[in-house]
Amino acid sequence: MNFTRWSARLPGTQRRAAARDDRSSVPAARAEYARPEGAPAQPDDAAPEPSGTDTAEGLPGPALDDLSAREILGRLPAPVALLHGPDHRVAYVNDAYEAAFGPRPTGVPAAEAMPELDRLSVLPLLDQVLRSGTPRTVKSRRTTEGGSYTVTCTPIAGEDGVLVYAADVTDHAEAAERLRTSERRHRETAVTLQRSLLPQELEQPDDLRIAATYQPGGTDAAVGGDWYDVITLGAGRTALVIGDVMGRGVRAAAVMGQLRTAVRAYARLDLPPHEVIQLLDVLAAEIDASQIATCVYAVHDPNEGQLVYASAGHLPILVRDEDGTVQRAADPTGPPLGTGGWVHTSGTIALPPGSTAVLYTDGLVERRSEDIDEGVASLARALAGAKGSPQVVCDRLIRSLGVTAEHDDDVAVLVVQHPARTGANAELFHNAALDLLGGIEAAPRARAFATGVLTSWRFPVELRDLGVLATSELVANSLQHGTPPMRLGLRRTDRRLIIEVTDGDDHLPRRRQAEPADEAGRGISIIASITTSWGSRRTPGGGKAVWCEFALPQ
């Protein structure tokens, strides 16, 4: 055994120093140590420098070469044991070992005499060390006494034995456990914040069926800023949004919450998707310029059968047709939110009856071992065979992509189905439209058209009369303030009646308080008082749409 590396730790000893000049030598030093008691000392200028250290009494301590292996091991502050033979019989334990684990009888196999080695998972290593001649180490194992040790088993060359050296790492282990506890609490706080900022219950539009799943990363992954939302815009239209803040922890979750709140506010303006993304881009830079976020915002209009969307650096929407064919939303895709200097544009993708759209974050498809495009392709293959309700599709996609509780990133998935309705269910959904041609004579034609349609839809007389009144006011407003082309649209779902008038003028109406002497200006107030809700928006090709809704009795 070579104990040289332990000498600096032994109290009262140190390695022999090299000669400081030509007059100093190891033999001279040994002669000095061997000088008989009472013999005169050599003159100062001839005295060799001692190689030991002074003891408390002023006498030099023993040199390393003067100590036996047992004395060296006995002076070590760490527990040490010597085991001998194939059954690892106890040959020696030092004082530190007995202080830590109690006295141990010699000549007895370690498996019987040293139960602490079993608790520290050391016993299985002893045979390996003897066979291979290679040291083995177990790190930071806890004993029943409450301490933590890192234990190294080293073979003794030519002795058929093993030296067991245990380093007390209790302080380090407790500090590491405190750090893990702090990180766990921080993660739990972030997860709680994240979940509280997500929709607690998704809105379910009349024409769509929607489900969403959020799964935080595993315990070793910090919580990110994945989010989603569903926003009812009115007139049967629905906004869908999903995004990802490129950060971790509470900070990312807080930024996510601000962006989600902003999206809901901008959505109420009923702006085109690219204008919403443009506003979010500016806001994201103001919130935190160092936090980059991706987002896709899409709007579904049941009258058009498609999604109009804009993307800020986000992954493409996937749509599965009724026959299983999967379409991938093409460009336009702009840079992430917060980068600025980019003019976003909107694109479209068909969402006919019977189809399913999937919006998702990169945690679902991104893997370190493959390109992200391969992950999107894997998702498309999984979606092609995914049938059932939106929640079933969510769960199937999560399983198919191998996302588990220990996944290394957050995952958010939003599944939107446009169901194909047949039979009695289809009778609850109808559309009717009339082009408003001519001048003021278009108003009576519109009232007659609305009366006939609402009667055919078998609405109660009171609701039918209110619907005709609302139609008359909307058409009159358009004839007075709008420009051709003008069009009246009526739509019923299983939950509401929707009346909408479009024209070529892009000035949106506003509700105001008419003076008693005014002959006009009361139309919007009348609509607001008799309907469940009303609103207006600019249409993509120029012009506007003004709409109102009546909730149907259930």
XYZ file of C-alpha atoms in Angstrom:
554
model
C 0.000 0.000 0.000
C 1.074 3.573 -0.686
C 0.050 5.902 2.149
C 2.089 8.855 0.968
C -0.990 10.745 -0.192
C -2.453 10.653 3.331
C 0.631 12.077 5.081
C -0.425 15.717 4.871
C -3.549 14.871 6.861
C -1.787 13.153 9.778
C -1.373 15.328 12.862
C 2.292 15.760 13.850
C 3.747 14.452 10.556
C 4.718 15.719 7.130
C 6.622 14.421 4.139
C 10.358 14.740 4.240
C 11.435 18.042 2.729
C 13.990 18.180 -0.020
C 17.424 19.428 0.999
C 17.571 23.196 0.947
C 21.258 23.274 0.142
C 24.145 20.938 -0.510
C 24.821 20.521 3.244
C 21.400 18.950 3.957
C 20.798 15.261 3.352
C 18.508 12.479 4.499
C 21.285 10.643 6.381
C 22.212 13.827 8.202
C 18.615 14.317 9.224
C 18.359 10.777 10.534
C 21.643 11.283 12.472
C 20.168 14.354 14.088
C 17.118 12.358 15.168
C 19.405 9.692 16.599
C 21.653 12.029 18.653
C 21.975 10.619 22.222
C 20.319 12.491 25.002
C 22.564 15.181 26.398
C 24.942 15.276 23.429
C 25.860 18.787 22.364
C 24.025 20.172 19.430
C 25.890 21.150 16.295
C 26.471 24.826 15.638
C 23.642 26.662 13.996
C 25.534 27.107 10.795
C 26.186 23.365 10.559
C 22.881 22.003 11.838
C 20.854 20.155 9.191
C 17.224 21.161 8.782
C 14.890 18.655 10.423
C 12.451 16.871 8.151
C 9.724 16.399 10.743
C 7.429 18.972 12.346
C 7.682 20.352 15.840
C 5.366 18.854 18.402
C 3.660 20.769 21.189
C 6.710 20.099 23.423
C 9.017 21.645 20.830
C 10.448 18.262 19.753
C 10.217 17.144 16.136
C 7.387 14.704 15.406
C 7.829 11.332 13.725
C 8.473 11.218 9.992
C 6.121 9.303 7.687
C 8.656 6.545 7.115
C 8.828 5.972 10.867
C 5.067 5.132 11.085
C 3.521 1.728 10.504
C 0.445 1.239 8.335
C -1.651 0.636 11.441
C -0.472 3.924 12.962
C -1.243 5.815 9.761
C -4.742 4.335 9.464
C -5.370 4.938 13.132
C -4.615 8.629 12.744
C -6.953 9.128 9.787
C -10.041 11.177 10.724
C -12.225 9.157 8.330
C -13.579 5.630 9.022
C -11.277 2.962 7.550
C -11.543 -0.815 7.599
C -9.250 -3.553 6.247
C -10.918 -6.721 5.007
C -9.003 -9.874 4.115
C -9.686 -12.970 2.074
C -12.480 -14.034 -0.278
C -15.058 -13.872 2.507
C -13.846 -10.400 3.504
C -13.003 -11.045 7.121
C -12.434 -8.013 9.301
C -8.693 -7.496 9.786
C -8.714 -3.992 11.208
C -10.938 -0.949 11.851
C -9.555 2.394 12.985
C -10.805 4.563 15.830
C -12.855 6.783 13.505
C -14.678 3.709 12.195
C -15.523 2.529 15.708
C -16.658 6.055 16.637
C -19.003 6.127 13.654
C -20.341 2.563 13.661
C -19.198 0.938 16.928
C -16.548 -1.695 17.675
C -16.190 -4.536 15.154
C -14.699 -7.959 15.971
C -11.744 -9.067 13.869
C -11.699 -12.380 12.011
C -15.443 -12.271 11.316
C -16.829 -11.901 7.740
C -17.943 -8.379 6.975
C -21.408 -9.614 5.995
C -21.920 -10.683 9.613
C -19.900 -8.129 11.569
C -20.502 -4.956 9.536
C -24.219 -4.454 8.739
C -23.518 -0.819 7.887
C -21.725 -1.937 4.719
C -24.931 -3.588 3.572
C -26.953 -0.436 4.263
C -24.367 1.587 2.341
C -24.570 -0.873 -0.609
C -20.884 -1.714 -0.258
C -21.014 -5.499 0.254
C -21.808 -6.298 -3.402
C -18.746 -4.283 -4.473
C -16.192 -6.223 -2.416
C -16.136 -9.274 -4.696
C -15.938 -7.020 -7.764
C -12.950 -5.173 -6.315
C -11.096 -8.412 -5.531
C -11.780 -9.910 -8.977
C -11.029 -6.835 -11.076
C -8.347 -5.196 -8.966
C -10.126 -1.901 -9.659
C -11.442 0.481 -6.997
C -15.179 0.992 -6.730
C -17.111 3.867 -5.118
C -20.662 4.433 -3.914
C -21.605 8.071 -3.444
C -23.608 9.757 -0.729
C -25.411 6.798 0.821
C -27.395 7.351 3.999
C -27.133 5.157 7.095
C -29.796 4.394 9.657
C -27.833 6.499 12.127
C -28.586 9.547 10.019
C -25.183 10.188 8.452
C -24.288 10.104 4.768
C -21.064 8.604 3.442
C -19.225 8.202 0.178
C -17.397 4.879 0.386
C -14.418 3.787 -1.738
C -13.250 0.167 -1.835
C -9.614 -0.189 -2.951
C -7.800 -3.498 -3.553
C -4.596 -4.114 -1.556
C -1.999 -5.333 -4.011
C -0.610 -8.738 -3.135
C -2.579 -8.953 0.091
C -5.884 -10.466 -1.170
C -7.676 -7.754 0.730
C -9.765 -4.636 0.399
C -9.402 -1.270 2.102
C -12.740 0.389 2.806
C -12.531 4.178 3.170
C -15.679 6.138 4.145
C -15.871 9.921 3.748
C -18.527 11.679 5.810
C -20.552 13.789 3.381
C -23.518 14.420 5.668
C -23.254 18.222 5.386
C -23.067 18.042 1.608
C -25.985 15.608 1.421
C -28.158 17.778 3.671
C -27.302 20.880 1.637
C -28.166 19.014 -1.570
C -31.452 17.856 -0.067
C -32.300 21.410 0.978
C -31.550 22.555 -2.555
C -33.744 19.811 -4.040
C -36.552 20.733 -1.660
C -36.268 24.381 -2.642
C -36.276 23.512 -6.348
C -39.264 21.215 -5.852
C -41.225 23.949 -4.094
C -40.259 26.455 -6.788
C -41.423 24.028 -9.470
C -44.696 23.332 -7.663
C -45.283 27.081 -7.416
C -44.628 27.499 -11.137
C -46.927 24.580 -12.035
C -49.690 25.968 -9.823
C -49.317 29.404 -11.377
C -49.223 27.916 -14.861
C -52.383 25.881 -14.377
C -54.221 28.775 -12.733
C -53.507 30.972 -15.756
C -54.807 28.421 -18.242
C -58.563 28.182 -18.937
C -60.228 26.253 -16.149
C -63.032 25.261 -18.525
C -62.896 25.585 -22.303
C -65.631 27.446 -24.109
C -67.597 25.138 -26.389
C -68.862 26.924 -29.526
C -72.075 25.811 -31.235
C -70.320 24.495 -34.341
C -67.134 23.042 -32.841
C -66.112 20.459 -30.277
C -62.882 21.301 -28.445
C -60.562 19.636 -25.927
C -57.122 20.583 -24.642
C -54.344 18.979 -22.614
C -51.493 20.563 -20.701
C -48.744 18.401 -19.200
C -45.776 19.963 -17.386
C -42.324 18.482 -17.854
C -40.939 15.859 -15.492
C -39.466 16.631 -12.092
C -36.043 17.294 -13.633
C -37.481 19.807 -16.125
C -38.418 23.349 -15.175
C -41.956 24.435 -15.991
C -42.235 26.423 -19.209
C -44.759 28.916 -20.576
C -47.032 26.759 -22.777
C -50.617 28.053 -23.028
C -53.817 27.872 -25.043
C -57.236 29.497 -25.134
C -60.628 29.387 -26.854
C -62.521 32.670 -27.285
C -66.093 33.043 -28.560
C -66.216 36.098 -30.821
C -69.946 36.222 -31.571
C -71.948 35.549 -34.735
C -70.840 31.919 -34.477
C -67.152 32.742 -34.897
C -64.468 31.329 -32.584
C -60.846 32.310 -31.930
C -58.303 29.583 -31.151
C -54.867 30.396 -29.773
C -51.845 28.445 -28.575
C -48.399 29.716 -27.641
C -45.127 28.994 -25.922
C -42.951 31.376 -23.897
C -39.325 30.352 -24.357
C -38.355 30.364 -20.715
C -38.691 28.378 -17.525
C -40.190 28.770 -14.093
C -42.430 31.392 -12.550
C -41.095 34.153 -14.808
C -42.157 32.354 -17.995
C -45.550 31.523 -16.502
C -46.086 35.175 -15.544
C -45.250 36.377 -19.071
C -47.566 33.711 -20.450
C -50.405 34.986 -18.276
C -49.940 38.544 -19.526
C -49.933 37.425 -23.156
C -53.052 35.308 -22.693
C -54.889 38.229 -21.096
C -53.816 40.495 -23.947
C -55.014 38.002 -26.556
C -58.471 37.915 -25.005
C -58.616 41.716 -24.992
C -57.479 42.004 -28.612
C -59.850 39.223 -29.671
C -62.803 41.256 -28.401
C -61.904 43.867 -31.003
C -62.648 41.156 -33.597
C -59.526 42.007 -35.580
C -58.053 39.828 -38.346
C -55.530 37.271 -37.009
C -52.459 39.050 -38.390
C -53.450 42.301 -36.675
C -53.824 40.490 -33.348
C -50.343 38.974 -33.784
C -48.964 42.401 -34.698
C -50.325 43.880 -31.472
C -48.973 40.954 -29.429
C -45.552 41.426 -30.994
C -45.346 44.989 -29.698
C -46.714 44.039 -26.283
C -44.287 41.107 -25.850
C -41.318 43.435 -26.374
C -42.707 45.824 -23.763
C -43.354 43.080 -21.199
C -39.852 41.601 -21.358
C -37.535 42.023 -24.321
C -35.461 39.024 -23.200
C -38.437 36.643 -23.282
C -39.193 35.277 -26.746
C -42.586 33.667 -27.353
C -44.219 31.870 -30.261
C -47.952 31.969 -30.948
C -50.572 31.038 -33.529
C -53.960 32.764 -33.568
C -56.766 31.345 -35.706
C -60.420 32.267 -36.273
C -63.127 29.824 -37.382
C -66.203 31.104 -39.212
C -68.893 28.422 -39.713
C -70.172 30.211 -42.807
C -66.796 29.904 -44.525
C -65.731 26.427 -43.363
C -62.089 27.353 -42.834
C -59.535 28.612 -40.327
C -57.998 32.023 -40.926
C -54.724 32.127 -38.992
C -51.511 34.040 -38.379
C -48.383 32.558 -36.822
C -45.478 34.128 -34.966
C -42.732 31.526 -35.172
C -45.050 28.713 -34.112
C -45.381 25.183 -35.455
C -47.932 24.606 -38.258
C -51.569 23.706 -37.654
C -52.470 20.176 -38.781
C -55.955 19.315 -40.117
C -57.229 15.772 -40.582
C -59.994 15.429 -43.164
C -62.859 12.973 -42.763
C -61.065 10.406 -44.975
C -57.892 10.494 -42.820
C -55.832 12.787 -45.052
C -53.741 15.235 -43.009
C -53.135 18.759 -44.317
C -50.411 21.009 -42.974
C -50.994 24.755 -42.769
C -48.585 26.526 -45.074
C -46.948 29.896 -44.669
C -47.253 32.722 -43.751
C -45.216 32.336 -40.586
C -43.444 35.320 -39.110
C -40.728 35.518 -36.437
C -41.527 34.980 -32.730
C -43.277 37.617 -30.659
C -41.094 40.359 -29.248
C -38.659 40.538 -32.168
C -40.385 43.496 -33.889
C -39.871 44.873 -37.366
C -42.031 42.290 -39.147
C -45.351 42.776 -40.919
C -47.457 39.681 -40.260
C -50.025 38.329 -42.711
C -52.907 35.858 -42.454
C -53.326 32.517 -44.168
C -56.197 30.029 -44.480
C -56.680 26.287 -44.198
C -59.931 24.413 -44.827
C -61.853 22.986 -41.860
C -64.907 21.307 -43.452
C -67.480 19.265 -41.512
C -65.975 16.003 -40.301
C -62.446 17.407 -39.994
C -60.170 17.772 -36.967
C -57.550 20.481 -36.397
C -54.628 20.168 -33.964
C -52.677 23.079 -32.480
C -49.684 22.130 -30.305
C -46.414 23.306 -28.749
C -42.918 22.073 -29.519
C -42.769 19.831 -26.447
C -45.034 17.384 -28.290
C -42.815 16.948 -31.357
C -39.300 18.131 -30.491
C -36.696 15.478 -29.614
C -32.979 15.945 -29.116
C -32.203 12.942 -31.311
C -34.125 14.085 -34.404
C -35.035 17.106 -36.466
C -38.267 18.840 -35.443
C -39.722 18.310 -38.932
C -39.511 14.578 -38.288
C -41.470 15.107 -35.094
C -44.177 17.033 -36.968
C -44.313 14.209 -39.539
C -44.731 11.671 -36.703
C -47.579 13.762 -35.306
C -49.248 13.864 -38.731
C -49.070 10.060 -38.981
C -50.537 9.699 -35.490
C -53.317 12.176 -36.314
C -54.219 10.294 -39.508
C -55.333 7.326 -37.440
C -56.756 9.207 -34.471
C -60.542 8.995 -34.247
C -63.040 9.663 -31.516
C -63.927 12.669 -29.395
C -61.477 15.598 -29.101
C -60.322 14.418 -25.675
C -59.719 10.900 -27.004
C -57.685 12.355 -29.866
C -55.658 14.429 -27.368
C -54.824 11.378 -25.291
C -53.948 9.277 -28.346
C -51.571 11.894 -29.692
C -49.841 12.243 -26.318
C -49.316 8.458 -26.139
C -48.303 8.095 -29.781
C -45.597 10.731 -29.460
C -44.177 9.032 -26.352
C -44.932 11.807 -23.878
C -44.724 10.474 -20.315
C -44.825 11.982 -16.851
C -41.020 12.343 -16.998
C -40.995 14.153 -20.347
C -38.257 16.798 -20.560
C -40.518 19.652 -21.731
C -43.991 21.085 -21.266
C -46.669 19.929 -23.714
C -49.880 21.720 -24.704
C -52.318 20.301 -27.260
C -55.567 21.863 -28.525
C -57.873 19.620 -30.614
C -60.746 21.195 -32.567
C -63.399 19.136 -34.352
C -65.957 20.407 -36.829
C -68.536 17.597 -36.590
C -70.503 16.427 -39.612
C -74.155 16.527 -38.565
C -76.834 14.265 -40.008
C -80.410 13.356 -39.209
C -82.333 15.180 -36.503
C -79.176 16.889 -35.251
C -78.632 18.500 -38.636
C -82.135 20.024 -38.500
C -80.971 22.277 -35.667
C -78.432 24.017 -37.936
C -79.627 26.146 -40.857
C -78.374 29.049 -42.954
C -80.256 31.509 -45.184
C -79.006 34.591 -47.051
C -80.403 37.395 -49.206
C -78.543 39.944 -51.342
C -79.945 43.406 -50.623
C -80.330 44.958 -54.066
C -81.885 48.278 -54.973
C -82.596 51.220 -52.729
C -85.024 51.664 -49.872
C -87.248 48.914 -51.281
C -84.651 46.423 -49.999
C -85.906 46.965 -46.442
C -89.414 45.468 -46.919
C -87.926 42.585 -48.933
C -85.551 41.872 -46.049
C -88.390 41.896 -43.499
C -90.492 39.550 -45.653
C -87.504 37.233 -46.151
C -86.770 37.113 -42.417
C -90.435 36.424 -41.589
C -90.597 33.505 -43.992
C -87.288 31.981 -42.855
C -87.971 32.265 -39.128
C -91.448 30.814 -39.620
C -90.014 27.847 -41.509
C -87.570 27.287 -38.677
C -90.559 26.974 -36.327
C -89.525 29.641 -33.861
C -92.083 30.896 -31.322
C -94.076 33.922 -32.475
C -92.437 36.246 -29.927
C -88.899 35.259 -30.982
C -89.858 35.474 -34.652
C -91.187 39.020 -34.214
C -88.072 40.114 -32.335
C -85.915 38.594 -35.068
C -87.788 40.494 -37.767
C -87.440 43.728 -35.781
C -83.681 43.225 -35.379
C -83.372 42.446 -39.100
C -85.238 45.632 -39.969
C -82.973 47.793 -37.795
C -79.741 46.239 -39.097
C -80.820 46.579 -42.724
C -81.988 50.171 -42.200
C -78.647 51.049 -40.610
C -76.766 49.517 -43.536
C -78.955 51.256 -46.135
C -78.413 54.615 -44.461
C -74.716 54.433 -43.605
C -73.273 51.635 -45.748
C -72.438 51.090 -49.385
C -73.094 48.164 -51.736
C -72.740 45.254 -51.905
C -75.121 44.478 -49.032
C -76.162 41.082 -47.805
C -78.457 39.710 -45.070
C -77.577 36.429 -43.405
C -79.656 34.340 -40.969
C -78.244 31.394 -39.097
C -79.614 29.121 -36.429
C -77.763 26.627 -34.272
C -78.945 24.400 -31.481
C -78.390 27.288 -29.057
C -78.887 30.627 -30.790
C -80.279 32.658 -33.679
C -77.743 34.868 -35.461
C -78.613 37.775 -37.763
C -75.846 39.521 -39.712
C -75.760 42.273 -42.340
C -72.641 43.064 -44.381
C -71.913 46.046 -46.629
C -68.985 47.713 -48.368
C -68.355 50.558 -45.911
C -65.721 49.967 -43.219
C -66.957 52.527 -40.660
C -68.150 50.551 -37.633
C -71.374 51.627 -35.902
C -71.346 52.682 -32.286
C -74.064 52.914 -29.746
C -74.955 56.435 -28.644
C -77.640 58.187 -26.672
C -80.049 59.869 -29.125
C -81.482 63.241 -28.198
C -85.302 63.531 -27.927
C -85.501 65.636 -31.071
C -83.300 63.282 -33.157
C -85.087 61.413 -35.927
C -82.367 58.723 -36.153
C -79.630 57.155 -34.042
C -81.740 54.713 -32.047
C -81.297 51.568 -34.172
C -78.243 50.130 -32.373
C -79.797 50.938 -28.981
C -82.927 49.023 -29.962
C -80.846 46.051 -31.123
C -78.817 46.077 -27.891
C -81.982 46.097 -25.773
C -83.814 43.218 -27.490
C -80.937 40.829 -28.303
C -78.605 38.724 -26.184
C -75.500 40.327 -27.710
C -74.398 42.330 -30.731
C -71.198 43.471 -32.368
C -69.429 44.540 -35.523
C -66.178 43.855 -37.342
C -64.339 44.769 -40.495
C -64.382 42.128 -43.220
C -61.177 40.985 -44.988
C -62.064 42.337 -48.429
C -63.060 45.760 -47.111
C -66.364 46.692 -45.562
C -67.981 45.602 -42.338
C -70.380 43.140 -40.756
C -72.888 44.040 -38.029
C -74.491 41.148 -36.163
C -76.762 40.295 -33.250
C -77.712 37.075 -31.440
C -80.756 35.667 -29.655
C -80.277 32.836 -27.181
C -82.767 30.042 -27.867
C -84.793 28.510 -25.039
C -83.321 25.154 -24.081
